[in-house]
Coordinates of C-alpha atoms in Angstrom, one line a residue:
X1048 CA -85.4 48.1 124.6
X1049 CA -89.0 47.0 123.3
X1050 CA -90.1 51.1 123.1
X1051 CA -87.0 52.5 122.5
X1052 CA -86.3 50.1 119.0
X1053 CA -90.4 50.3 117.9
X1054 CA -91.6 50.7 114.3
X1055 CA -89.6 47.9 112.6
X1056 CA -86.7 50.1 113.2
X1057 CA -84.6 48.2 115.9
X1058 CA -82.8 45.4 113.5
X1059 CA -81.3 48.7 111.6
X1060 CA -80.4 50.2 114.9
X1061 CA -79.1 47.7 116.6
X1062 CA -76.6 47.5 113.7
X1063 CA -75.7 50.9 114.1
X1064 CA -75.4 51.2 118.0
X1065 CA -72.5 48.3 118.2
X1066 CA -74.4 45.7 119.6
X1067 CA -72.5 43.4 116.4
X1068 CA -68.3 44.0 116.3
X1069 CA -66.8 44.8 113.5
X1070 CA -65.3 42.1 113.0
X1071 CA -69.2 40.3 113.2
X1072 CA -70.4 42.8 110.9
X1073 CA -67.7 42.4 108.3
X1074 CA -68.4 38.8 107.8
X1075 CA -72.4 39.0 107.6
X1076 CA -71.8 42.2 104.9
X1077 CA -69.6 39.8 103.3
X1078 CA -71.6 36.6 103.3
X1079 CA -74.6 38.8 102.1
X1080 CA -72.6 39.7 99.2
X1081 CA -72.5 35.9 98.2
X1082 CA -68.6 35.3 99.6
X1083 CA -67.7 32.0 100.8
X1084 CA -66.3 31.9 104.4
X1085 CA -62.8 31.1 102.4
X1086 CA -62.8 34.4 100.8
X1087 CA -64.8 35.9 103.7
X1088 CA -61.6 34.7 105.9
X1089 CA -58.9 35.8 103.7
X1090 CA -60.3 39.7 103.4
X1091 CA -60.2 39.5 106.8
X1092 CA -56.7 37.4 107.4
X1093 CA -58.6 34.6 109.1
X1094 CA -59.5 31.0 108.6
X1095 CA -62.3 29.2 107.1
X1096 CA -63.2 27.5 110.5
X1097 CA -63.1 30.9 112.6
X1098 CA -65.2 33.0 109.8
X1099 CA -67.9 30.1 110.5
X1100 CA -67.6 30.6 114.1
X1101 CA -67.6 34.5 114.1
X1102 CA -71.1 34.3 111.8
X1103 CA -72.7 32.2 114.1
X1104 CA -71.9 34.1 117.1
X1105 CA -73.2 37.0 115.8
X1106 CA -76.3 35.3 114.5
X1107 CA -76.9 34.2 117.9
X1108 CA -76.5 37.7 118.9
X1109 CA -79.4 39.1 116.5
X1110 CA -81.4 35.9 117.2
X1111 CA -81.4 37.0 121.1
X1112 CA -82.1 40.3 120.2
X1113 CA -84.9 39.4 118.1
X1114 CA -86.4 37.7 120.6
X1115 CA -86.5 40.3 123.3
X1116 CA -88.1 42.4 120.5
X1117 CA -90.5 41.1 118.9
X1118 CA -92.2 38.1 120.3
X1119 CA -93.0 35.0 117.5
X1120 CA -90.4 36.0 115.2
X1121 CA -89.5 32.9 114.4
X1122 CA -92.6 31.1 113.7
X1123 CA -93.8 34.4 111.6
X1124 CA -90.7 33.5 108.9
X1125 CA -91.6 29.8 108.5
X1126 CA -95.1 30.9 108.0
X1127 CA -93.8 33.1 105.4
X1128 CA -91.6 30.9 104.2
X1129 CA -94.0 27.9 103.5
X1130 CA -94.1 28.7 99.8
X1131 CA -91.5 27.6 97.6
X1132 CA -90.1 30.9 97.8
X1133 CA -90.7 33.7 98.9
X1134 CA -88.5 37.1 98.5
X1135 CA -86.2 38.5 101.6
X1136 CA -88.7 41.9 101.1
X1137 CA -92.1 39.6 101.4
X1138 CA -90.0 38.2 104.3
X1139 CA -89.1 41.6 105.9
X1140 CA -92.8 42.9 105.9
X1141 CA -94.1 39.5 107.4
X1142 CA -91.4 40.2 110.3
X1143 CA -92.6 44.1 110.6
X1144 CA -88.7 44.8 110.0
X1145 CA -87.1 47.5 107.8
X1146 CA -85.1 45.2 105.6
X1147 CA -81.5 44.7 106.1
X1148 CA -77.8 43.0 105.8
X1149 CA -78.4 41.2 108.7
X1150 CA -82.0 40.0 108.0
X1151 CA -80.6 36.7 106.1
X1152 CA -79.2 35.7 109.6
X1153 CA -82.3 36.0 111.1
X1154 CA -83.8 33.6 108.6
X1155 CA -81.2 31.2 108.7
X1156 CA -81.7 31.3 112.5
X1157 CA -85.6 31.0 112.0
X1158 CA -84.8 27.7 109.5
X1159 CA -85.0 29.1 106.2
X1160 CA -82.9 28.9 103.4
X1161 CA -82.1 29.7 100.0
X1162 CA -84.2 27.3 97.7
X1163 CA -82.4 25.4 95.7
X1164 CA -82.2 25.1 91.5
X1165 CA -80.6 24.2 88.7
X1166 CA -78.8 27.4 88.7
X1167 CA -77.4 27.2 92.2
X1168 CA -79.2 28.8 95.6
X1169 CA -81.7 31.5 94.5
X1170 CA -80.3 34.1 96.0
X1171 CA -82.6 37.0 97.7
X1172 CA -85.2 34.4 98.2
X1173 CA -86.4 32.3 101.1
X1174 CA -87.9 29.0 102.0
X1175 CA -88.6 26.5 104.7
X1176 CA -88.1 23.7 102.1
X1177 CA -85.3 24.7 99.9
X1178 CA -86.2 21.8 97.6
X1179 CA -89.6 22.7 97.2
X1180 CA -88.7 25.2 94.3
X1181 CA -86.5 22.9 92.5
X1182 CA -89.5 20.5 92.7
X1183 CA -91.9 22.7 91.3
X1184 CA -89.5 23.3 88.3
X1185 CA -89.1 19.7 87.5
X1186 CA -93.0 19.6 87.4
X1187 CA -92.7 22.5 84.3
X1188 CA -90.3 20.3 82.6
X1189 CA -92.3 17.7 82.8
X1190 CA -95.4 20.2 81.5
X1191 CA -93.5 20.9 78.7
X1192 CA -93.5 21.3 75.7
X1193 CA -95.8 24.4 75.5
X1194 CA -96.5 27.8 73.7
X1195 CA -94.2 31.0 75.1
X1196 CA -97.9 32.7 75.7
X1197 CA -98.8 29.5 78.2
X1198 CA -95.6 29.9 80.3
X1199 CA -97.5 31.4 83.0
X1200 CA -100.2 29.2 83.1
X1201 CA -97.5 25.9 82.9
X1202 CA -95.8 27.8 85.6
X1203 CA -98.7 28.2 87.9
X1204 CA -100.0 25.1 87.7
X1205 CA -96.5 23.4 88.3
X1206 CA -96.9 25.5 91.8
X1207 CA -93.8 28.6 90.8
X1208 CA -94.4 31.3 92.8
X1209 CA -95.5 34.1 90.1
X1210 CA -92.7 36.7 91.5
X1211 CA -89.8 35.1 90.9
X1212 CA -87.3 35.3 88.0
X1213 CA -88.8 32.9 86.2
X1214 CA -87.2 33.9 82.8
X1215 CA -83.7 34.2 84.2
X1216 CA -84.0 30.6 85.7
X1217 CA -85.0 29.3 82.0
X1218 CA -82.9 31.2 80.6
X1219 CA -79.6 29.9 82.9
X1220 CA -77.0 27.0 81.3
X1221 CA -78.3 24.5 83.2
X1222 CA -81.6 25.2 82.7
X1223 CA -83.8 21.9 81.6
X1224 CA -86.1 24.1 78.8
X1225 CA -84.9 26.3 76.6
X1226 CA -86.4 28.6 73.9
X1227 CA -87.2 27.4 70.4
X1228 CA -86.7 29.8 67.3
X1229 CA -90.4 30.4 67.2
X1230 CA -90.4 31.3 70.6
X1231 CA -91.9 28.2 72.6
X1232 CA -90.7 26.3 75.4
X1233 CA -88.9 22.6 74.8
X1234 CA -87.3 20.3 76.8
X1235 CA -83.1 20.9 75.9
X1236 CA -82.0 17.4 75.6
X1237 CA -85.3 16.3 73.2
X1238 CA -85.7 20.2 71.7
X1239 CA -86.5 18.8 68.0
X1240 CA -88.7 16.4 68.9
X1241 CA -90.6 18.9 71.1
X1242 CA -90.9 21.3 68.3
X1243 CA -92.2 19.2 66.2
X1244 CA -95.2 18.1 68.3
X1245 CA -95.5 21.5 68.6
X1246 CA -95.5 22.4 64.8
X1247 CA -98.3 19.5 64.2
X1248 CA -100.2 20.5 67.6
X1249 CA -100.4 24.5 65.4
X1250 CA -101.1 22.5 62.2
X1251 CA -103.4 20.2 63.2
X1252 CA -102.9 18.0 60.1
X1253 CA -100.9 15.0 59.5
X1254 CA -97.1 16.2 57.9
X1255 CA -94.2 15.1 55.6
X1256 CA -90.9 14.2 57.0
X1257 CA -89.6 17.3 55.0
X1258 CA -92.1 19.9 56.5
X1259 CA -90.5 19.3 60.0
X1260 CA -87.0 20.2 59.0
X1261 CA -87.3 23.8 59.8
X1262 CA -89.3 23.1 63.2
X1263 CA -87.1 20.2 64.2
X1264 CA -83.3 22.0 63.0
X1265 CA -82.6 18.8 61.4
X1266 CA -80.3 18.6 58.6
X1267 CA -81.7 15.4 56.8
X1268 CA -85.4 13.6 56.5
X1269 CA -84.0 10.6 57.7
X1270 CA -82.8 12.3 61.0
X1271 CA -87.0 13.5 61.3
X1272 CA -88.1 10.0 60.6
X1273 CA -85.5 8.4 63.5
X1274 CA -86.4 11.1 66.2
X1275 CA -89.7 10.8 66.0
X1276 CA -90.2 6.9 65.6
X1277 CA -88.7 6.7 69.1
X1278 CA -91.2 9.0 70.6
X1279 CA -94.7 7.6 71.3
X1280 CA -96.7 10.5 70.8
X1281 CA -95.9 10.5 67.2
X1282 CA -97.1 7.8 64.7
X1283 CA -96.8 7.5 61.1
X1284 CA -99.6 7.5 59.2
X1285 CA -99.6 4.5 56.0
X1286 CA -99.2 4.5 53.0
X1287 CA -99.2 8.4 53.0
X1288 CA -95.7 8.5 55.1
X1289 CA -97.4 11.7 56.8
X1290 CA -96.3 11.8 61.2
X1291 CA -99.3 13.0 63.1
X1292 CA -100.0 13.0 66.9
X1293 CA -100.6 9.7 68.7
X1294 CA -103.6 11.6 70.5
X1295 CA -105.0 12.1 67.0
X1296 CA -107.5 9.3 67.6
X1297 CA -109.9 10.9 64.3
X1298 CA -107.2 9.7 62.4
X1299 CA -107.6 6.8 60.3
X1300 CA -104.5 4.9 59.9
X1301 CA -103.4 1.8 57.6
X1302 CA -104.5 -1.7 58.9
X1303 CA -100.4 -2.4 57.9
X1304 CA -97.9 -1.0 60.0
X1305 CA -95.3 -2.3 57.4
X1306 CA -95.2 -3.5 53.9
X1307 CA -93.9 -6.7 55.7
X1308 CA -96.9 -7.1 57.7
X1309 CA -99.3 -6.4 54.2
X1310 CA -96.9 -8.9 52.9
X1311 CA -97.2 -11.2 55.2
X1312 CA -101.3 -10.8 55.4
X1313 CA -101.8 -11.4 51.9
X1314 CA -99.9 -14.6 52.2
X1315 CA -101.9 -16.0 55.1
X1316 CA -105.1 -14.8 53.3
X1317 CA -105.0 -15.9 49.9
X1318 CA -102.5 -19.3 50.5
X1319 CA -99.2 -19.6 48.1
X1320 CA -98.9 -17.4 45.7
X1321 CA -96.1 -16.6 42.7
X1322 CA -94.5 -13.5 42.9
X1323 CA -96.3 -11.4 40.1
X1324 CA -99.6 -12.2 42.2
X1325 CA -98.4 -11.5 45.2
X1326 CA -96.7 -8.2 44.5
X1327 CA -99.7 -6.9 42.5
X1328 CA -102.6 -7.7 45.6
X1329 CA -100.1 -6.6 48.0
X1330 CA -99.8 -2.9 46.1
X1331 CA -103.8 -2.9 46.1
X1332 CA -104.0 -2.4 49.7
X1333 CA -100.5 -1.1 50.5
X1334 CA -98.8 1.0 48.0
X1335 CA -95.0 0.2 47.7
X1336 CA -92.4 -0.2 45.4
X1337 CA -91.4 -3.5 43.6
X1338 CA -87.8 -3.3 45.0
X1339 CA -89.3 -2.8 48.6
X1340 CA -91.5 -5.9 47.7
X1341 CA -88.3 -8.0 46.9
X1342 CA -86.9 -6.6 50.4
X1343 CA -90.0 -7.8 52.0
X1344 CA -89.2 -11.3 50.9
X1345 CA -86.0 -11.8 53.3
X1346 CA -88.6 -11.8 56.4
X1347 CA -88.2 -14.6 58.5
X1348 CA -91.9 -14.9 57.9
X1349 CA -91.4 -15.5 54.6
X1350 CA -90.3 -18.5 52.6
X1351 CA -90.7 -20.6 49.3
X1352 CA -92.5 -23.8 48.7
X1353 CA -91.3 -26.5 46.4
X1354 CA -93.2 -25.1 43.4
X1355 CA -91.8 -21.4 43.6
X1356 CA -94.8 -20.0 45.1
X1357 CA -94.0 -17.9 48.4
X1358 CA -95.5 -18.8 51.7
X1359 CA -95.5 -18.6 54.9
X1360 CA -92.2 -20.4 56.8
X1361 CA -94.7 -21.6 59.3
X1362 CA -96.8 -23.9 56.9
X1363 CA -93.6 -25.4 55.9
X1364 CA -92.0 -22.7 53.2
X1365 CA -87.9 -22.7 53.0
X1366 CA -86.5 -19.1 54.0
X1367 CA -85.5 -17.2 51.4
X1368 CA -81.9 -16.1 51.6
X1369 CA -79.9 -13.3 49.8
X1370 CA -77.8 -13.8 46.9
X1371 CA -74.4 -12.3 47.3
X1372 CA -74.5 -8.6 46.2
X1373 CA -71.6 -6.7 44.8
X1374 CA -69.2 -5.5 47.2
X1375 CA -68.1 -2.1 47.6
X1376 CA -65.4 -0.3 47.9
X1377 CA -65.6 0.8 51.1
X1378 CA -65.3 -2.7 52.5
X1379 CA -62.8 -5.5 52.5
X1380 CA -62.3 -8.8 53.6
X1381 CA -59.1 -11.4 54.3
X1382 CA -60.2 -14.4 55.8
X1383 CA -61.9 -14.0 58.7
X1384 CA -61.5 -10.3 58.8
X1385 CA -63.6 -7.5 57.1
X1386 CA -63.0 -4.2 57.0
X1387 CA -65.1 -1.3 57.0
X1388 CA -65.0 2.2 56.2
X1389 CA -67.0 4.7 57.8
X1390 CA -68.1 8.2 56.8
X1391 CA -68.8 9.8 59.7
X1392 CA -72.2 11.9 59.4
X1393 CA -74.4 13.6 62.1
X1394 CA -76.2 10.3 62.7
X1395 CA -72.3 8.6 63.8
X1396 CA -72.1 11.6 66.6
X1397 CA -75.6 11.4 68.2
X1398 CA -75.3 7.7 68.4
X1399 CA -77.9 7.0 65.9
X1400 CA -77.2 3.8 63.9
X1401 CA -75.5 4.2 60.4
X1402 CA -76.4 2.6 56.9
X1403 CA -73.9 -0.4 55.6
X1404 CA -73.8 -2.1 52.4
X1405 CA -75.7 -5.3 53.0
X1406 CA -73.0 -7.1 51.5
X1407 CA -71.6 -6.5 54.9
X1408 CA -74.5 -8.6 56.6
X1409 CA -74.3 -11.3 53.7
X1410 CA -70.5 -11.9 54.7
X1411 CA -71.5 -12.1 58.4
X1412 CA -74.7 -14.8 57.2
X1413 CA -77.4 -11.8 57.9
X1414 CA -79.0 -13.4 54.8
X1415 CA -82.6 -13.1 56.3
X1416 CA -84.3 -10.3 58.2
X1417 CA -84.5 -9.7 60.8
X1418 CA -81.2 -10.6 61.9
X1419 CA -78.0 -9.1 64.3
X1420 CA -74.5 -10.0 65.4
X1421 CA -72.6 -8.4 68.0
X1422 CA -68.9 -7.7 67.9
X1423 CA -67.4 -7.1 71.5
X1424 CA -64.5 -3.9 72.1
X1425 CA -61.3 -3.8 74.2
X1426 CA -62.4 -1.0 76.8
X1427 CA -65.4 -0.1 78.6
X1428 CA -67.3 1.0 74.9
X1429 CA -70.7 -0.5 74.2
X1430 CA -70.7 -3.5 71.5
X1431 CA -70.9 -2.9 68.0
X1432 CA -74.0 -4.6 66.6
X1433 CA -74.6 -5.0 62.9
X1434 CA -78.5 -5.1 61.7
X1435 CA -80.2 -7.0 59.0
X1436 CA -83.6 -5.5 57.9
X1437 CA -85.9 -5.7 55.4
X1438 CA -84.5 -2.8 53.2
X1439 CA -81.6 -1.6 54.6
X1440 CA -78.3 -2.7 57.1
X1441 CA -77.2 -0.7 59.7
X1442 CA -74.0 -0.7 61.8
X1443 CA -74.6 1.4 65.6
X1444 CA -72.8 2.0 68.5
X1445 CA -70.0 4.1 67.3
X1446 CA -70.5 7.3 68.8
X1447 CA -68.5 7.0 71.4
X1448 CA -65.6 5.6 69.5
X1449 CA -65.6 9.2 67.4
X1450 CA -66.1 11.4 70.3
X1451 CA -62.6 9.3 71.4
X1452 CA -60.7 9.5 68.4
X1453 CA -61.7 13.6 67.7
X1454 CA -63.7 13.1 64.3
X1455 CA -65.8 15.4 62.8
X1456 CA -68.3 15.5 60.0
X1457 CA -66.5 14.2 56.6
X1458 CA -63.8 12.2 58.6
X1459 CA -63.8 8.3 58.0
X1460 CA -63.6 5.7 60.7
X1461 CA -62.0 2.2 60.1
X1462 CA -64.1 -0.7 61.1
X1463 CA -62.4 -4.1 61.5
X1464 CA -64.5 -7.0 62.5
X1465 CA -63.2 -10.4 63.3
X1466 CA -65.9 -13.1 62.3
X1467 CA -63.8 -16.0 64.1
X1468 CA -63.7 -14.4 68.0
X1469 CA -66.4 -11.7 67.4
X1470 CA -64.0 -8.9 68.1
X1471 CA -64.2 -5.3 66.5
X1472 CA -62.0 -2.5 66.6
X1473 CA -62.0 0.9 65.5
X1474 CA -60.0 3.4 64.4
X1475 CA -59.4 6.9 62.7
X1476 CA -59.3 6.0 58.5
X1477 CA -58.5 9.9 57.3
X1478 CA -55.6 10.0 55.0
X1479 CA -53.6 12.7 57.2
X1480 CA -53.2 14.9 54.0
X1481 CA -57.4 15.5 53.7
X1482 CA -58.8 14.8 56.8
X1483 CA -61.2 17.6 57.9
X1484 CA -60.2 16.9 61.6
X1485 CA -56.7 17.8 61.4
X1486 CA -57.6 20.8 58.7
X1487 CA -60.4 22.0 61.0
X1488 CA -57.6 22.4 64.2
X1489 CA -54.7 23.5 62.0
X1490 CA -57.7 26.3 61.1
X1491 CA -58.0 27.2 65.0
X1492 CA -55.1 29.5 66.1
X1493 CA -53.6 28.1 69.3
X1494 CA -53.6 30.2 72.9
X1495 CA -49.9 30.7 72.5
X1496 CA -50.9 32.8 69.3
X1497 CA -53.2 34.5 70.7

């Protein structure tokens, strides 16, 4: 058998000559072609079970063959197949073998697989380790982000094989990276934040909040200056407001991370000081605005001594606490409930906390900075926390709540907080008549129309 099947030739021939049935041959064809035993079985009015059993016989059958044919077989594919992955024609050479149908058995016999990704087995291509290439891909995504010239490099040095369909694996739904507008690789779930170290990486300057709006995709400053304040490898450079690279050592940056903190060092520097006084050393070193200034005085740090001066609240100055703003429409409050409406806004749906009037944190005795109270939910939902800073209030936690009650951008969401148990529920606030929920699926034609 040895001379008569020589040159590579006998896998092909055997195939031919009937040494497989047909109903042996049918399945491996099928299997080949990506079928599952189930539909496998059905074509050929058989079960899952006996589909399995007929592929393995005739595996076994090739794998006997192979053996009285070509001596080492099997130790030739693993050595082949030590790579992440290697493709079923690399394979076929390695074996001396014409390649054909029934070659994947004889890998699977030898102990290779498929490697395994994000986008399923990688069909056509073989491995001892079938999570070697899945490894290999995490290590890109962890390379990332880079330029579209360096994907090569990235993918070499993140151990990819340089044959196989790279592009297609980035390119599939599930894939981890995906391509920006300016054609450079980011992580998917943290795309804008990715471009823009990008962007400053190119520009190798310090920029404005409003310069990475284009990069980034984002729709409002305030949406650049949250994304990136929760990455470390940005920082914001004071008083200029300019986001550079944390790697940027050259960079000189403010002593004053905060106008609180130049507050705050003044104070401790100079002893007690009246307001005017302190405002106008504090603006030497730290430009800010006098209503920012005013903020700054509701630190906890912060206090005022018997003669008016302000001081710190550890030498012995009383806190400062805010008088009662004006309340807004958009809340109201009976007794130990308030209510609180909610535009919903980009920053509602990615979870991102949302601005309040701080005559919200007044009623709940936020009267210094900073300061939070939590407000518990029927359900499984996270609490809602309400947040007392220096400048601003913020109310988070609500995402899921909207994602629930099918809002959209524009639609309003009904906060009610119980100050007495520290309960909160929420609910949908759109009068039915305007609410761009209902107007956005009365817009959609339904299946039945279809």
């Amino acid at each position: 058998m040895g001379d008569e099947w020589s040159m590579g030739e006998w896998l092909a021939r055997a195939w031919e000559t009937g040494a497989l049935d047909e109903r042996e041959r049918a399945v491996i064809v099928g299997r080949s072609e990506g079928q599952t035993l189930d539909e496998v079985g059905a074509a050929l009015g058989l079960s899952r079970e006996r589909a399995r059993q007929i592929q393995n016989r005739a595996r076994k059958r090739l794998a006997g063959m192979a053996d009285i044919v070509q001596d080492g077989w099997r130790e030739s594919a693993r050595t082949a197949g030590e790579r992440p992955a290697v493709s079923r024609d690399a394979v076929a050479t390695a074996l001396g073998v014409i390649d054909h149908v029934a070659l994947e058995e004889l890998l699977t016999a030898a102990g290779l697989a498929a490697p395994r990704t994000w986008a399923g087995p990688l069909r056509g291509w073989w491995s001892t380790d079938p999570c070697a290439l899945g490894g290999a891909l995490r290590r890109l995504v962890d390379a990332a982000p880079f330029r579209g010239d360096d994907l090569g490099r990235a993918a070499s040095e993140a151990g990819l094989p340089a044959d196989i369909p790279l592009i297609w694996l980035l390119s599939h739904s599930e894939s981890r990276l995906a391509l920006s507008t300016d054609g450079h690789w980011v992580r998917r779930k943290a795309r804008g934040r990715d471009a823009a170290y990008l962007w400053l990486l190119e520009t190798g300057r310090p920029c404005r909040p409003n310069e990475l709006l284009a990069p980034m995709a984002a729709t409002t400053v305030a949406a650049v200056r949250e994304a990136l304040r929760r990455d470390d490898r940005f920082r914001q450079i004071r008083p200029e407001g300019t986001w550079a690279l944390a790697e940027w050592t050259h960079l000189r940056a403010s002593t004053y991370a905060t106008a609180v903190d130049a507050v705050v060092a003044v104070v401790t520097e100079s002893g007690p000081l009246s307001r005017a006084r302190l405002f106008s050393k504090v603006t030497e070193l730290y430009p800010v605005t006098p209503w920012r200034l005013k903020q700054c005085l509701l630190s906890s740090q912060l206090g005022e001594t018997g003669t008016g001066l302000v001081d710190l609240v550890s030498r012995g100055a009383r806190p400062f606490e805010e008088e009662e703003p004006p309340r807004p429409n958009t809340i109201a409050a009976e007794g130990e409930i308030v209510g609180v409406r909610v535009l919903v806004n980009p920053d509602v749906l990615r979870g991102s906390g949302v601005t309040v009037h701080t005559w919200l944190t007044w009623r709940l005795g936020l009267r210094r900075a900073p300061m939070s109270r939590t407000f518990t939910t029927s359900g499984d939902y996270s609490p809602l926390v309400v947040r007392r800073g220096t400048s601003s209030a913020q109310l988070s936690s609500l995402r899921r709540h909207a994602l629930e009650l099918k809002v959209v951008d524009g639609c309003v969401l009904a906060v009610l907080l119980r100050l007495d148990d520290g309960t909160a529920r929420v609910g949908h606030g759109c009068v039915p008549d305007t609410c761009p929920a209902r107007q956005t699926q009365a817009a959609t034609p339904s299946t039945a129309n279809v």
